[in-house]
Amino acid sequence: MSLLQLAWKNLVNKPLAMMLSLVLFALGTGLIALLLLMQKQLQENFEKNLAGIDLVIGAKGSPLQLILSSMYHIDSPTGNISLKEARPFLNPTHPLIETAVPLSLGDSYGGYHIAGTTHEFLKLYRPQLSAGKLWEANMEVTIGATVAKAMELKIGDKFKSSHGFEEDVDVGHVDHLSFTVVGIFAPQGTVVDHLILTTNQSFWLVHGEVDHAHETDTTHESLTQHDHEAPLHSDSDTKSDDDSLEKEEHIQEGNSAALTDKSIPFSLLEEDESLDITSLLIKFKAHNYQALNMPRNINENTDMLAADPAMEINRLFSLMSTGERILTVLAWVITIVSGLSVFISLFSSLRDRRYELALMRVMGGGRSTLFLLIILEGLLLSGIGCLIGIALSHGAMQMLGSAMEESYRYNFTGMRFLKEEIWLIVGALVIGFIAAVIPAVQASRTDIAKTLTEG
Amino acid sequence: MSFPEIHCQKGEHWLLLGTSGSGKTTLLQLLAGLRTPMTGEVRIGDTVMTALSHAKLDKFRGQQIGIVFQQPHFIEALNVEENLVIAQGLAGRKIDRNKIRKLVERLGMSHKLKSKTQRLSQGEQQRVAIARALVNGPAVILADEPTSALDDQNTHEVIALLEEQAQLASATLLLVTHDARLKGYFPKQIVL
């Protein structure tokens, strides 16, 4: 029988006496582990999705909201910008911009956001297809892995989107066009997993934006009724500032064709400039002086807002870290209190076990044996408490994960273990050791003769 | 407090009689190396115990001296067998479960091997205490008032057991008591 076994049996023999220490240790370390897990995964989520984006341009409003809505898809967009304003940035010959991704946001399916965009989007996140193909024509969608799994969508499935981000049928575009799934991305661990990607034009079709462009309501009906001849023409008659009638026709035909053969949309550079998109994700060619000045120029000289994602996310982190710090301090306080509780329960157990300890000396155990026994009991208590805490935190993370997934567009898991958790265990053991030192010294100093005489 | 010089030959059984306060227990603790005398020495075989270092003394005691106390105390968390195993372990002996089983059988306690010690009767506890004193094959068995809490019947049994087991182990038995009932059992007596 080793000392460790004896220490274990001593603890098991008096389970109630040790319960408080165990529960406290589990609580403290569990809370720390949970905070670590959450912080790590949130940070990863935000960092992974930075995807080299240097600038986000959208409607005036809160820069953080713009970033959260356009990059992380966890907030409502700030508004829309017109193609006229956005077009200069979409120009492939722009001297400063390497990639410009136009985004149309605001609709969802089953809580998953639909993003209208071009294939430029793929240059940012580089997702791989796991099935099917990329969206080409209007109303075609390529969906993220999580969306496919959660909504049980396969290639060829059709669905109707809803307005806004709620899973509410009342605001569904029930009488509108259906989207068709043409491709599914492989899981990537970025926001792409949670997105439904389609063309920007699909948004205009669903929202009847094309009608809006022509300031009439009839087109919308005509679109849904698959009746695209007469009303569309009557629209163009009413149109006032018609600088290029031909182009309008173009769009009309493009859009109306979409209803029947899912036409390939035009480049946004050729679309009507009064149409809206939500935002632009910009990646610079180089981070030179001019590029760095671009946000200020946009903010001062246009009706648009330019926000730097890295800066905004840092701001967000510093906001969050205050609360996180308070919680971490609290968790450590609980852990230290649990160390105190280990100290108290070991110390008070010594009185009951005085004779036992003296007996161990009589049987040949040295002072160091008794010292080690009490230390082992302290280490066992803190170690087991810590392991219970870590197990609980992972369980909690797994359960919270699904709830957080919806609000953060990121797959959280409780099955991941961090290096920091090893340090947590080491920390707990150190606290257990420190808590046990005084009782252990006391035990090793047991006066055998006196104790035995007293009986 | 001082004691006369006492010599016991190997294998002899002695009774050490004294009234309360005569220092019986103190003498026993001195003999067991649980106390250090201010002057004089305690010798077992060729070993001068009083000259040993703390750590060596602990080991020597564990291996060479078996002690039976007035009140049998055990490690509460452990059962009968485990209490004997830990006695071997603490003395630095190899764990020999076979030996333990045989010893317990000789004391008629085989059926209680897995029982918690606090579930045993006083007589049974004293038997286990004797088993523990014998488990490492000691040269000397010291018994401190082993019968004071027992009735005549149990007293007789325990003394018989002690003598028998000491004989079997060819160990020297030294019994410290104020219990006059025991006078008849031991021809060799020291009165303090």
CSV table of C-alpha atoms in Angstrom, one decimal, chain B residues 3-184:
chain,number,residue,atom,x,y,z
B,3,PHE,CA,14.8,3.1,36.1
B,4,PRO,CA,17.0,0.3,37.3
B,5,GLU,CA,19.1,-1.7,34.8
B,6,ILE,CA,16.9,-4.4,33.1
B,7,HIS,CA,18.2,-7.4,31.1
B,8,CYS,CA,16.0,-9.8,29.2
B,9,GLN,CA,17.4,-12.7,27.2
B,10,LYS,CA,16.3,-13.4,23.7
B,11,GLY,CA,13.0,-15.3,23.7
B,12,GLU,CA,12.2,-14.7,27.4
B,13,HIS,CA,8.8,-13.5,28.6
B,14,TRP,CA,8.8,-10.9,31.3
B,15,LEU,CA,6.1,-9.1,33.2
B,16,LEU,CA,6.8,-5.5,34.3
B,17,LEU,CA,4.5,-4.6,37.2
B,18,GLY,CA,4.0,-1.1,38.6
B,19,THR,CA,1.2,1.0,40.1
B,20,SER,CA,-0.2,4.0,38.2
B,21,GLY,CA,2.3,6.8,38.0
B,22,SER,CA,5.3,4.6,38.6
B,23,GLY,CA,6.5,5.4,35.0
B,24,LYS,CA,5.6,2.1,33.4
B,25,THR,CA,4.5,3.7,30.2
B,26,THR,CA,7.4,6.0,30.1
B,27,LEU,CA,9.8,3.0,30.4
B,28,LEU,CA,8.0,1.2,27.6
B,29,GLN,CA,8.3,4.3,25.4
B,30,LEU,CA,12.0,4.5,26.2
B,31,LEU,CA,12.4,0.8,25.3
B,32,ALA,CA,10.5,1.4,22.0
B,33,GLY,CA,12.6,4.4,21.1
B,34,LEU,CA,9.6,6.7,21.3
B,35,ARG,CA,11.3,8.7,23.9
B,36,THR,CA,15.0,9.5,24.3
B,37,PRO,CA,16.5,9.0,27.7
B,38,MET,CA,18.6,11.8,29.2
B,39,THR,CA,21.2,9.4,30.3
B,40,GLY,CA,21.7,5.7,29.8
B,41,GLU,CA,21.0,3.5,26.7
B,42,VAL,CA,18.6,1.0,25.3
B,43,ARG,CA,20.1,-1.9,23.5
B,44,ILE,CA,18.3,-4.6,21.5
B,45,GLY,CA,20.6,-7.3,20.2
B,46,ASP,CA,23.7,-5.6,19.0
B,47,THR,CA,22.0,-2.3,18.3
B,48,VAL,CA,22.3,0.6,20.6
B,49,MET,CA,18.9,2.3,19.9
B,50,THR,CA,19.7,5.5,21.7
B,51,ALA,CA,22.6,6.1,19.4
B,52,LEU,CA,20.6,5.8,16.2
B,53,SER,CA,19.5,8.8,14.1
B,54,HIS,CA,15.8,9.7,13.9
B,55,ALA,CA,15.2,8.1,10.5
B,56,LYS,CA,17.1,5.0,11.4
B,57,LEU,CA,15.4,4.7,14.7
B,58,ASP,CA,12.0,4.9,13.0
B,59,LYS,CA,12.9,2.0,10.6
B,60,PHE,CA,14.5,-0.1,13.4
B,61,ARG,CA,11.4,0.3,15.5
B,62,GLY,CA,9.2,-0.7,12.6
B,63,GLN,CA,11.1,-3.8,11.9
B,64,GLN,CA,12.4,-5.0,15.2
B,65,ILE,CA,9.8,-3.9,17.8
B,66,GLY,CA,6.1,-4.9,17.8
B,67,ILE,CA,4.0,-2.8,20.2
B,68,VAL,CA,0.5,-3.7,21.5
B,69,PHE,CA,-1.2,-0.8,23.2
B,70,GLN,CA,-3.8,-0.7,25.9
B,71,GLN,CA,-6.4,0.8,23.4
B,72,PRO,CA,-6.0,-0.9,20.0
B,73,HIS,CA,-5.9,2.0,17.5
B,74,PHE,CA,-5.9,1.5,13.8
B,75,ILE,CA,-5.9,3.6,10.6
B,76,GLU,CA,-9.6,4.1,10.4
B,77,ALA,CA,-9.8,4.4,6.6
B,78,LEU,CA,-8.3,0.9,6.1
B,79,ASN,CA,-9.6,-2.6,6.7
B,80,VAL,CA,-7.9,-5.3,8.7
B,81,GLU,CA,-5.7,-6.5,5.9
B,82,GLU,CA,-4.8,-3.0,4.7
B,83,ASN,CA,-3.8,-2.1,8.3
B,84,LEU,CA,-1.4,-5.0,8.3
B,85,VAL,CA,-0.1,-4.2,4.8
B,86,ILE,CA,0.6,-0.6,5.8
B,87,ALA,CA,2.5,-1.9,8.9
B,88,GLN,CA,4.8,-3.8,6.5
B,89,GLY,CA,5.1,-0.9,4.1
B,90,LEU,CA,5.9,1.7,6.8
B,91,ALA,CA,8.6,-0.6,8.3
B,92,GLY,CA,10.2,-0.8,4.9
B,93,ARG,CA,9.5,-4.5,4.5
B,94,LYS,CA,8.3,-6.1,1.4
B,95,ILE,CA,4.5,-6.5,1.2
B,96,ASP,CA,3.8,-10.2,1.9
B,97,ARG,CA,0.0,-10.8,1.7
B,98,ASN,CA,0.6,-14.5,2.2
B,99,LYS,CA,2.3,-14.0,5.5
B,100,ILE,CA,-0.5,-11.7,6.6
B,101,ARG,CA,-3.1,-14.3,5.7
B,102,LYS,CA,-1.3,-17.0,7.6
B,103,LEU,CA,-0.8,-14.7,10.6
B,104,VAL,CA,-4.5,-13.7,10.7
B,105,GLU,CA,-5.5,-17.3,10.3
B,106,ARG,CA,-3.4,-18.3,13.3
B,107,LEU,CA,-5.2,-15.6,15.3
B,108,GLY,CA,-8.6,-16.9,14.1
B,109,MET,CA,-9.5,-13.7,12.3
B,110,SER,CA,-9.5,-14.9,8.7
B,111,HIS,CA,-13.2,-14.1,8.2
B,112,LYS,CA,-12.6,-10.4,9.3
B,113,LEU,CA,-9.7,-9.7,6.9
B,114,LYS,CA,-11.8,-7.2,4.8
B,115,SER,CA,-13.7,-5.7,7.7
B,116,LYS,CA,-13.2,-2.1,8.9
B,117,THR,CA,-11.4,-2.2,12.2
B,118,GLN,CA,-14.0,-0.1,14.0
B,119,ARG,CA,-16.6,-2.8,13.3
B,120,LEU,CA,-14.7,-5.4,15.3
B,121,SER,CA,-15.3,-6.2,19.0
B,122,GLN,CA,-12.7,-5.2,21.6
B,123,GLY,CA,-11.3,-8.7,21.8
B,124,GLU,CA,-11.1,-8.9,18.0
B,125,GLN,CA,-9.4,-5.5,17.8
B,126,GLN,CA,-6.8,-6.7,20.3
B,127,ARG,CA,-6.1,-9.7,18.2
B,128,VAL,CA,-5.6,-7.6,15.1
B,129,ALA,CA,-3.3,-5.3,17.2
B,130,ILE,CA,-1.3,-8.4,18.1
B,131,ALA,CA,-1.2,-9.5,14.5
B,132,ARG,CA,0.1,-6.0,13.6
B,133,ALA,CA,2.8,-6.2,16.3
B,134,LEU,CA,3.9,-9.6,14.9
B,135,VAL,CA,3.6,-8.9,11.1
B,136,ASN,CA,7.2,-7.8,10.6
B,137,GLY,CA,8.7,-10.6,12.7
B,138,PRO,CA,10.1,-8.4,15.5
B,139,ALA,CA,12.8,-9.3,17.9
B,140,VAL,CA,10.9,-7.7,20.8
B,141,ILE,CA,7.2,-7.4,21.5
B,142,LEU,CA,6.2,-4.7,23.9
B,143,ALA,CA,2.7,-4.8,25.3
B,144,ASP,CA,1.3,-1.8,27.3
B,145,GLU,CA,-1.6,-2.8,29.5
B,146,PRO,CA,-3.1,-5.0,26.8
B,147,THR,CA,-5.7,-6.5,29.1
B,148,SER,CA,-6.8,-3.6,31.2
B,149,ALA,CA,-10.0,-3.2,29.2
B,150,LEU,CA,-10.8,-6.9,28.9
B,151,ASP,CA,-12.7,-9.3,31.0
B,152,ASP,CA,-11.2,-12.4,32.6
B,153,GLN,CA,-12.0,-14.6,29.7
B,154,ASN,CA,-10.6,-12.3,27.0
B,155,THR,CA,-7.6,-11.5,29.2
B,156,HIS,CA,-6.8,-15.2,29.4
B,157,GLU,CA,-7.1,-15.6,25.6
B,158,VAL,CA,-5.1,-12.5,24.8
B,159,ILE,CA,-2.2,-13.4,27.1
B,160,ALA,CA,-2.2,-17.0,25.8
B,161,LEU,CA,-2.1,-15.6,22.3
B,162,LEU,CA,0.7,-13.2,23.1
B,163,GLU,CA,2.8,-15.9,24.7
B,164,GLU,CA,2.1,-18.4,21.9
B,165,GLN,CA,2.9,-16.0,19.1
B,166,ALA,CA,6.0,-14.6,20.8
B,167,GLN,CA,7.1,-18.2,21.2
B,168,LEU,CA,6.4,-19.0,17.5
B,169,ALA,CA,8.3,-15.9,16.4
B,170,SER,CA,11.0,-16.6,19.0
B,171,ALA,CA,10.6,-13.0,20.1
B,172,THR,CA,11.3,-11.5,23.5
B,173,LEU,CA,8.0,-10.5,25.2
B,174,LEU,CA,7.8,-7.7,27.7
B,175,LEU,CA,4.4,-7.0,29.2
B,176,VAL,CA,3.9,-3.8,31.2
B,177,THR,CA,0.9,-3.8,33.4
B,178,HIS,CA,-0.7,-2.9,36.8
B,179,ASP,CA,-3.1,-5.8,36.3
B,180,ALA,CA,-2.6,-8.2,39.2
B,181,ARG,CA,-4.5,-10.9,37.3
B,182,LEU,CA,-1.5,-11.4,35.1
B,183,LYS,CA,1.0,-12.3,37.9
B,184,GLY,CA,0.1,-15.9,37.7
